[in-house]
XYZ file of C-alpha atoms in Angstrom:
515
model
C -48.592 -157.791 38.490
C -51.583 -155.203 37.803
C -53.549 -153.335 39.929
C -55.756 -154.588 42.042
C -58.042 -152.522 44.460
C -59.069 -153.490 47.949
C -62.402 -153.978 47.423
C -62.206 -156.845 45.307
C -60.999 -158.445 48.710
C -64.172 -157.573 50.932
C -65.590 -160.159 53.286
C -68.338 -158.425 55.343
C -67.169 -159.413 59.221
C -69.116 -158.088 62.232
C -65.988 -156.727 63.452
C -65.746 -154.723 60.517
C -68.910 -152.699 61.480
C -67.161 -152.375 64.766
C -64.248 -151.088 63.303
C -65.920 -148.677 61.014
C -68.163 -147.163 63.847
C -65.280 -146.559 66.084
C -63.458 -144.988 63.141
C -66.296 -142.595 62.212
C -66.831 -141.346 66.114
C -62.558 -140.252 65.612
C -62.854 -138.989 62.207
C -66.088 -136.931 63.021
C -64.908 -134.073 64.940
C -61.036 -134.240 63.624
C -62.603 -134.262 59.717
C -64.511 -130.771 61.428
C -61.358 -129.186 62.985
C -59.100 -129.792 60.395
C -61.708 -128.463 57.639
C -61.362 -124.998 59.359
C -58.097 -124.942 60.555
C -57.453 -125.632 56.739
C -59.482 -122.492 56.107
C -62.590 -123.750 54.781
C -65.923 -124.871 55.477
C -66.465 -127.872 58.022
C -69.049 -129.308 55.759
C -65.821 -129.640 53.212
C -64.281 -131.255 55.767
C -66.852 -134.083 55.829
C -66.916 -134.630 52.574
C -63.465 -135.223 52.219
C -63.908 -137.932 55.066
C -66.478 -139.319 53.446
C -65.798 -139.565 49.234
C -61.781 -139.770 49.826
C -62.304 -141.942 52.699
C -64.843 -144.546 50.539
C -62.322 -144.775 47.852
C -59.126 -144.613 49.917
C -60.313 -147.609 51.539
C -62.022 -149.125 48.242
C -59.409 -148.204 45.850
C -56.185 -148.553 47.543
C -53.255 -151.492 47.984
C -53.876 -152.003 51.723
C -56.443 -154.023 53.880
C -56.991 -151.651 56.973
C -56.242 -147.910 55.571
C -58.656 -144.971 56.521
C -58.243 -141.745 54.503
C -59.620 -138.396 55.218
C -58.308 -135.000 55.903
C -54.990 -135.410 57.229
C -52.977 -132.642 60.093
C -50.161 -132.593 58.447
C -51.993 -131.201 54.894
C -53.609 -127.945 57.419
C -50.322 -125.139 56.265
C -50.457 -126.353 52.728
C -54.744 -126.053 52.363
C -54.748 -122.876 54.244
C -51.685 -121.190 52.080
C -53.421 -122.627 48.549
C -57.040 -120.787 49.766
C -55.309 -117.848 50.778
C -53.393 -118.007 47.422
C -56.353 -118.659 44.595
C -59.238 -119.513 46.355
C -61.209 -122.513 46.921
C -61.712 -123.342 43.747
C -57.916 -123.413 43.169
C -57.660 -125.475 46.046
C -59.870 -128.217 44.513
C -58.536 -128.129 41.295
C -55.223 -127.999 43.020
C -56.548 -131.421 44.866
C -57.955 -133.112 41.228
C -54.403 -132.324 39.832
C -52.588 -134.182 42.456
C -54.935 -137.191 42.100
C -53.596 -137.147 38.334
C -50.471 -137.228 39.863
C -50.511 -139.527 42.735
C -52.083 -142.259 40.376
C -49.339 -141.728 37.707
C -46.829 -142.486 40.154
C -48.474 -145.820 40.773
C -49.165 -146.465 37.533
C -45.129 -145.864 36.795
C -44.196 -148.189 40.308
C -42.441 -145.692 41.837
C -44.132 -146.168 44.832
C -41.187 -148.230 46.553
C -39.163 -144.672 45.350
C -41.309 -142.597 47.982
C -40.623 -144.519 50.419
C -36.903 -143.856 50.463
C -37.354 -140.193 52.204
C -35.238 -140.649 55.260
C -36.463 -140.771 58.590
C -34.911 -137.872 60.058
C -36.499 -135.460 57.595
C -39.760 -137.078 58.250
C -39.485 -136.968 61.946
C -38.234 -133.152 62.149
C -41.134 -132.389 58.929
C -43.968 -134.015 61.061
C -42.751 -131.717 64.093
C -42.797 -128.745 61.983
C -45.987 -129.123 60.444
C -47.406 -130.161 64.328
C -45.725 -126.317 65.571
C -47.345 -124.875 62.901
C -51.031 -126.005 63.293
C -50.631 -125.211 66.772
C -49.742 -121.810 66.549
C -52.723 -121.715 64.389
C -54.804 -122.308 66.728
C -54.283 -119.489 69.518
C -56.876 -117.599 67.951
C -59.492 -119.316 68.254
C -58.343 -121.251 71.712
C -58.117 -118.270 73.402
C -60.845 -116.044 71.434
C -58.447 -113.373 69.960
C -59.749 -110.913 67.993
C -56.906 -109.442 65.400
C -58.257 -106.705 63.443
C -56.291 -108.055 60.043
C -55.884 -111.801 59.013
C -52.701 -113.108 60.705
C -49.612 -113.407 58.968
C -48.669 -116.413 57.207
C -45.517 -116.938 58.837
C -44.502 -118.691 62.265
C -42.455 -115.473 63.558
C -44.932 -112.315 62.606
C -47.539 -114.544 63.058
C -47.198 -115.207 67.116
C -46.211 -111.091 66.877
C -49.441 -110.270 65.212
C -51.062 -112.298 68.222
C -49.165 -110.779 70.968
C -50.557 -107.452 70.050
C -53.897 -108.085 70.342
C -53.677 -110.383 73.594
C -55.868 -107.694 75.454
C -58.672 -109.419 73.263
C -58.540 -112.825 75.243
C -61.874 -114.248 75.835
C -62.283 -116.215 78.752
C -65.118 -117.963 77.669
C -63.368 -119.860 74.724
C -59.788 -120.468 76.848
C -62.129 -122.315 79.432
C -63.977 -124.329 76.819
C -60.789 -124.955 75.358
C -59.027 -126.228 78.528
C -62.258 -127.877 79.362
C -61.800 -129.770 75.917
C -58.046 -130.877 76.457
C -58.978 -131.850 80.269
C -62.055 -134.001 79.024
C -60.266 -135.911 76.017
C -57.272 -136.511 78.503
C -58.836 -137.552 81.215
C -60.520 -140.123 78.872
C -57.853 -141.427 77.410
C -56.116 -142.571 80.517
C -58.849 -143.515 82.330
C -61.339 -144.850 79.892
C -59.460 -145.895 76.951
C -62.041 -147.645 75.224
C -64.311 -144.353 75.279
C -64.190 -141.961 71.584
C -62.221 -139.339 73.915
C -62.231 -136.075 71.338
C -65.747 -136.834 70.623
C -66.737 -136.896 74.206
C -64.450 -133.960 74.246
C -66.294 -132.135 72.080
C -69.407 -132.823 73.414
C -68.537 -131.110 76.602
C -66.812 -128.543 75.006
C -70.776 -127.957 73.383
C -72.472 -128.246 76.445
C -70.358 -125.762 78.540
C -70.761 -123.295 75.188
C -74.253 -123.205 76.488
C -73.290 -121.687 79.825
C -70.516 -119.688 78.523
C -71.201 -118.189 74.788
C -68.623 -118.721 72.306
C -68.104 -118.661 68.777
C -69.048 -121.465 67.141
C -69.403 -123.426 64.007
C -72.672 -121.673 63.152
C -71.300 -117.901 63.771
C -68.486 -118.138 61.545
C -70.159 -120.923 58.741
C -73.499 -120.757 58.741
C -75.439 -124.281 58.927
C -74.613 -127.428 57.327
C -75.926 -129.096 54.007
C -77.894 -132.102 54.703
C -76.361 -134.277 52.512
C -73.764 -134.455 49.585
C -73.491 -131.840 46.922
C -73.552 -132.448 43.313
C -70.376 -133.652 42.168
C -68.795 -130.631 39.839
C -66.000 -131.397 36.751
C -63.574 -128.180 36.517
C -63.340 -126.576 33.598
C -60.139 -124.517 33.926
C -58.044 -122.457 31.725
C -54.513 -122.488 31.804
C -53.759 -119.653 33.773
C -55.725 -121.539 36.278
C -53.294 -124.854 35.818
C -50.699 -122.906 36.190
C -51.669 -121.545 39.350
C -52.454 -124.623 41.127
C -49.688 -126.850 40.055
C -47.184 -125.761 42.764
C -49.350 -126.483 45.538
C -50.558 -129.825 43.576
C -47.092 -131.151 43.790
C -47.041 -130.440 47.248
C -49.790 -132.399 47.686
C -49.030 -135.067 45.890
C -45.279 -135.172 47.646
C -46.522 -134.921 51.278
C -49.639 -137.397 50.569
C -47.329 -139.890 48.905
C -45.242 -139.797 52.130
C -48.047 -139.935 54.475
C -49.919 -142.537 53.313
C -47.560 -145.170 52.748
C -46.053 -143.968 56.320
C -49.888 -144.750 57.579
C -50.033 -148.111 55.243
C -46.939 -149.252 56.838
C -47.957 -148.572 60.915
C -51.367 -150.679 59.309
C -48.791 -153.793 58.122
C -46.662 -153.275 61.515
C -50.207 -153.594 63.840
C -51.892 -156.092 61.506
C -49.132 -158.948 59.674
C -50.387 -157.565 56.365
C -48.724 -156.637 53.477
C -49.479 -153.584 51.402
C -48.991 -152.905 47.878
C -47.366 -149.495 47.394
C -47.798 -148.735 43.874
C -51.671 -150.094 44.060
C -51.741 -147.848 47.065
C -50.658 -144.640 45.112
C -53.024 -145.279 42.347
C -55.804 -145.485 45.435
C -54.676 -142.581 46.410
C -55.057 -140.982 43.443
C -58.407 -141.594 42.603
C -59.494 -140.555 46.157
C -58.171 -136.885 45.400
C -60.202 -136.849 42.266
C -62.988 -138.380 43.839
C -62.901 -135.710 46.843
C -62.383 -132.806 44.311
C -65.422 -133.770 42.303
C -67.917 -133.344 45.327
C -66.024 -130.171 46.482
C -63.855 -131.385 48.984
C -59.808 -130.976 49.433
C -56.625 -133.497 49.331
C -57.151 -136.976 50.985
C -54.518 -139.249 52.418
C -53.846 -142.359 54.802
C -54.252 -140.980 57.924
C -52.049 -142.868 60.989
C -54.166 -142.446 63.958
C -57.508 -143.578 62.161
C -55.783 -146.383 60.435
C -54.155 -147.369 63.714
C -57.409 -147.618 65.846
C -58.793 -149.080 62.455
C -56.881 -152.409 63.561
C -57.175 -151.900 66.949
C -60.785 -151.967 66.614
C -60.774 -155.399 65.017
C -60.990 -154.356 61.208
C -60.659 -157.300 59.144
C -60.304 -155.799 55.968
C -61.300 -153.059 53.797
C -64.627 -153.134 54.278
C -64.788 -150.996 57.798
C -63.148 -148.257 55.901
C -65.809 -147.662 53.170
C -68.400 -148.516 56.004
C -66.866 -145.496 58.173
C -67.456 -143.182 55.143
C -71.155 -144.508 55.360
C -71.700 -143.859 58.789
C -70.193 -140.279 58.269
C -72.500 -139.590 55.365
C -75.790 -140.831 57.884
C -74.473 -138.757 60.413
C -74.427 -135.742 57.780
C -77.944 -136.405 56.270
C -79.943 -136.843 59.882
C -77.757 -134.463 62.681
C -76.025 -131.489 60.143
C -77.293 -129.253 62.364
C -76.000 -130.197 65.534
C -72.526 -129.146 64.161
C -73.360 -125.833 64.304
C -72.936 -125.628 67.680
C -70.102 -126.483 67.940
C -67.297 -123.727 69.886
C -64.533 -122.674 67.826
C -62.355 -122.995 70.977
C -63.571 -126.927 71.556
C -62.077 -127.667 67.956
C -59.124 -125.685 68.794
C -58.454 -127.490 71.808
C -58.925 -130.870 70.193
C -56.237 -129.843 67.368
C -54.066 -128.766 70.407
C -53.408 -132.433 71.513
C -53.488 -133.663 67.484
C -50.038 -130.881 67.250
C -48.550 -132.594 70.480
C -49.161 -135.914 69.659
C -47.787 -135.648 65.929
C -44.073 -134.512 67.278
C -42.451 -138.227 67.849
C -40.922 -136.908 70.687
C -39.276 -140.520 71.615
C -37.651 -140.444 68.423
C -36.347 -136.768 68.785
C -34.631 -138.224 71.879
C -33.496 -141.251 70.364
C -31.857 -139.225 67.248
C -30.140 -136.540 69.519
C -29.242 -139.976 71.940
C -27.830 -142.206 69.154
C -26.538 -139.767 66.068
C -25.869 -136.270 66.626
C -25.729 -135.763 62.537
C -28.857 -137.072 61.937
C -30.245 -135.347 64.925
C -29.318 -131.860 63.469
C -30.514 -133.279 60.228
C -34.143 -133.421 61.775
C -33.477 -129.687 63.272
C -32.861 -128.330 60.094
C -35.452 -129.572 58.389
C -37.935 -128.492 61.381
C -36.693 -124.769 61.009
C -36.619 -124.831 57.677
C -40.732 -126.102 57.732
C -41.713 -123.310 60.664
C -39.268 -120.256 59.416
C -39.900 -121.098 55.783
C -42.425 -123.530 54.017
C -42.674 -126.671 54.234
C -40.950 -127.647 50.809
C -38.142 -125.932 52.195
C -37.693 -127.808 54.710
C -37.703 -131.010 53.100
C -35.095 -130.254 50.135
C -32.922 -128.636 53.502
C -33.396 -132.261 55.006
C -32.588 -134.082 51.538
C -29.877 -132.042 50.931
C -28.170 -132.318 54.045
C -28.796 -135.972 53.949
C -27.057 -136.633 50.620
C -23.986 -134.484 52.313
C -23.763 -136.662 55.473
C -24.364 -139.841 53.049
C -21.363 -139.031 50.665
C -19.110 -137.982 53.776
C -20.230 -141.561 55.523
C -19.172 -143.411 51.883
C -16.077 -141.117 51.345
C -14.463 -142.773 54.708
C -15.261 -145.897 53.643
C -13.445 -145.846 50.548
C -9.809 -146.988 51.373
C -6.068 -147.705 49.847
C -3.924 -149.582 52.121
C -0.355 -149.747 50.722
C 1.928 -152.050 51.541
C 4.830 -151.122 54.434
C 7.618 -152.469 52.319
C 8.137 -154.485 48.805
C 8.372 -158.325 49.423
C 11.679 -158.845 49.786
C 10.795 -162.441 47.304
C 9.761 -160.190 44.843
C 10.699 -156.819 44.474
C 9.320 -155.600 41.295
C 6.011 -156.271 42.491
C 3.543 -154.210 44.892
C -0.046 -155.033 45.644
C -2.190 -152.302 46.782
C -5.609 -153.620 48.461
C -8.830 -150.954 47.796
C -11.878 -151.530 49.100
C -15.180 -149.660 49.945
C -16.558 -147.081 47.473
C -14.609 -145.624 45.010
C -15.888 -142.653 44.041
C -15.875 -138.791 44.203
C -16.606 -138.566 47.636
C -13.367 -140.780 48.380
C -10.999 -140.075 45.919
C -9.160 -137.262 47.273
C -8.166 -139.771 50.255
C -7.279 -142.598 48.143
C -5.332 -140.559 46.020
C -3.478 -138.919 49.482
C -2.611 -142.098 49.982
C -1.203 -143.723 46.388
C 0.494 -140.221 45.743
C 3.267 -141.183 48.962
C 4.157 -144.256 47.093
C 7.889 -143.727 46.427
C 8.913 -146.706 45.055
C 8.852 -147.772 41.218
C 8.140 -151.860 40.886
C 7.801 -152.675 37.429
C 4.271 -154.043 38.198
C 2.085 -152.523 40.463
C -1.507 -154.398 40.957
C -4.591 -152.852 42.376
C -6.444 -155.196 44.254
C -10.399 -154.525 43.978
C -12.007 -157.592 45.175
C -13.192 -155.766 48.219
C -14.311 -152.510 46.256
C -18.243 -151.833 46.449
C -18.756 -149.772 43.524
C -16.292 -147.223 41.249
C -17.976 -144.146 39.366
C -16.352 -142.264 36.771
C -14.111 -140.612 39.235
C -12.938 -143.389 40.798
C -12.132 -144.598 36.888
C -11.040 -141.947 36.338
C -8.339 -141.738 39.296
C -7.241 -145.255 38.374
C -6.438 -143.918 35.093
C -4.749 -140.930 36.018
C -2.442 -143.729 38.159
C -1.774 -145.291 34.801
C -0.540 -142.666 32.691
C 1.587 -141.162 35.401
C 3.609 -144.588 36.323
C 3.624 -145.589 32.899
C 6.505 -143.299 31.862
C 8.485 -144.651 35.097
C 8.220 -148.189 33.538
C 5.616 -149.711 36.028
C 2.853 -151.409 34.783
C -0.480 -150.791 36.545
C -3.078 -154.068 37.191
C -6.455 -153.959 38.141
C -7.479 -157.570 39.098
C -10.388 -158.952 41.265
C -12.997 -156.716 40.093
C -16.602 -157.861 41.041
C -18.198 -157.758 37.604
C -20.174 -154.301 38.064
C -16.779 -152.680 39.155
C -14.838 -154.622 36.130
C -17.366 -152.875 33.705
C -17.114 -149.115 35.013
C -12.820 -149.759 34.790
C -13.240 -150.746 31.234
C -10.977 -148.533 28.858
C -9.272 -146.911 31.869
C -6.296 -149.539 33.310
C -5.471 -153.041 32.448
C -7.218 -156.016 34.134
C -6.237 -159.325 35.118
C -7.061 -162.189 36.783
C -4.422 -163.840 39.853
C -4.452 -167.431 38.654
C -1.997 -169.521 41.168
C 0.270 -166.563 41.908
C 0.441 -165.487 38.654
C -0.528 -162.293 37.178
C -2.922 -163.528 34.110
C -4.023 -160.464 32.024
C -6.871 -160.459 29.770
């Protein structure tokens, strides 16, 4: 089956315009904190929301996603800028659209989702640490006289040294913020908390002066800019590519884990590999107007549903409503506080850690549990990449160990005393390098010689070369004590790997048939 983008499946529903308002008052001020706790401008931010959001929702394989700037992409933005610039950063952004779509394109999107849950659960905890530390800056007004380390460790040491710098203006308009968005969420659910959040947080910046938006960014284009093709050199390319596969790994993982929370809420079915090539062109769409790596984002897509979205169509029109709200009130971002955004990204860190699942792991598997721990220090002591080949790596460890102990041999106690020049030795599970060594523990204290000695594989899984290989090995060793080695009841997959390395037969009414 082709592609086939979401918008050819737009019915225009008055709870779509519900949907896409309620979506636009969340992805306002989040679109603004994350823009600058990414390291760049807020208006970036915004225009991210708004092109990668259109065509996210436009583009894509699903019915109710909502793209944007996205938490978990904050350490990666802010270490590309640092690294080459903003201009690396979008062409960093462009080159993972090329990237994302080609993945689609080649249908490996069922082949992203198979990263396993512990990594994901112990990466998104990470990544949540790491925007939260920071943060401290500008929540509680420090002041360090060089830019903070990149690091988790030097980084909270480089703060600690300059804590005489606190400002108690911004830690109370940041504590105001947290207070305000919490105390709206549990007592007036159906109110936008962070923007009402941040609207205090703006008001009280009145009475207590702050750093805000304006101070550190200057004011706002009214508007989009001109969208902009790079023209790179290779140098350039070369530069950006690390950080493009980054992208393009962590927004692969994201926004099928968002497209999936949107089929769990709504009954509907996505379309990975049309989701991917969505994706794609979103990035590339974003990059063009100036604006940084896009991906399904699961809190907006999750009130998406929960505010009645019926379909694409309140997507692209919360990308609208974001774009009005640029053109007629770009100034009133300006005043924002530093500290209010802070504060706000505060409760995004806490809320990304799925601490029910951390309990759950630790509760039901203590492998998989220190699986997830790994893979969380390896994200906030190293990078994040680090942390998720740790995670794989350990995984395909604890995976082979699991299959090894499946694999068995189970030996007869004695010959049949009807017939003893025969011995049937049942195998079953995997056969393969994981398991061999016990399988072959296990043949090797066979002590007696029967002229035939059958290997019975009906309840073997699968067989690699080593497993062939072992079999094989049995062969040429009892051969020169006269016994005959049978392989019989291979399923068909296993029959073909044992080809060329033992004997096979068929039983056929007691009897021994061999091909």
């Amino acid at each position: 089956m082709g592609y086939r983008p979401a918008f050819l499946d737009v019915s225009i529903d008055l709870r779509d315009l519900q949907a896409g308002l309620t979506v636009a008052i969340v992805a306002l001020p989040l679109s603004l904190a994350i823009a600058i706790a990414s390291g760049v401008g807020p208006d970036r931010g915004l225009v991210t929301a708004i092109v990668g959001g259109f065509l996210v929702s436009a583009m894509g394989g699903t019915r109710h996603q909502i793209g944007g700037p996205a938490g978990a992409f904050i350490v990666l933005v802010a270490g590309c800028v640092a690294a080459i610039g903003v201009d690396g950063l979008i062409l960093a952004t462009m080159l993972s659209g090329l990237m994302l779509a080609a993945l689609g394109v080649l249908r490996l999107g069922g082949v992203i989702r198979l990263v396993p849950y512990p990594v994901i659960v112990g990466f998104t905890a990470g990544i949540a640490v790491i925007i939260a530390a920071s943060q401290l800056r500008d929540l509680l007004g420090l002041t360090p006289a060089a830019p903070e380390p990149g690091l988790l460790i030097p980084k909270l040491a480089a703060l600690w040294q300059v804590r005489d710098t606190l400002t108690p203006a911004a830690a109370a308009i940041a504590a105001l913020t947290i207070a305000v968005i919490l105390a709206c969420q549990r007592f007036a659910p159906r109110v936008p908390a962070m923007l009402v959040g941040i609207v205090a947080a703006t008001l009280m910046a009145q009475v207590l002066p702050a750093p805000s938006v304006f101070d550190r960014f200057g004011a706002l284009p009214a508007g989009l800019p001109m969208p902009i093709l790079p023209m790179p050199d290779w140098a350039a390319v070369q530069a950006a590519l690390p950080f493009a596969l980054a992208f393009t790994l962590l927004g692969a993982i994201e926004s099928l884990l968002s497209a999936m929370v949107a089929d769990q809420m709504s009954g509907s079915r996505m379309r990975p590999d049309d989701e991917l090539i969505g994706q794609g062109l979103a990035n590339i769409g974003a990059g063009l107007f100036g604006g940084f790596c896009t991906t399904g984002t699961i809190a907006r897509t999750a009130t998406n549903v929960k505010a009645g979205s019926r379909g694409p169509a309140s997507g692209m029109i919360h990308a609208g409503l974001l774009l009005a709200f640029l053109m007629l009130a770009a100034p009133l971002v300006g005043a924002i506080p530093l500290a209010g955004l802070a504060g706000l990204l505060m409760l995004v860190s806490w809320k990304m850690i799925e601490w029910h699942a951390i309990a759950s792991l630790i509760r039901i598997d203590r492998a998989e549990a220190g699986i997830m721990a790994a893979t969380f220090l390896g994200v906030i002591l190293h990078d994040l990449i680090m942390g998720i080949l740790i995670g794989m790596a350990l995984t395909g460890l604890l995976f082979i160990a699991r299959m090894a102990h499946q694999g068995m041999a189970h030996p007869p106690a004695t010959l049949p005393e009807e017939d003893p020049d025969r011995m049937v030795i049942h195998l079953s599970g995997p056969v393969f390098f994981g398991s061999v060594a016990r399988i072959e523990g296990v043949l090797a204290r066979i002590n007696a010689q029967p002229r035939l000695l059958v290997l019975d594989m009906a309840q073997v899984t699968l067989i690699d070369r080593s497993g062939a290989q072992m079999i094989r090995d049995l062969s040429d060793r009892m051969g020169p004590r006269g016994t005959r080695v049978l392989a019989t009841g291979a399923p068909p997959a296993v029959r073909a790997a044992l080809t060329g390395s033992v004997a096979m037969a068929e039983p056929c009414e007691g009897i021994y048939k061999t091909d």
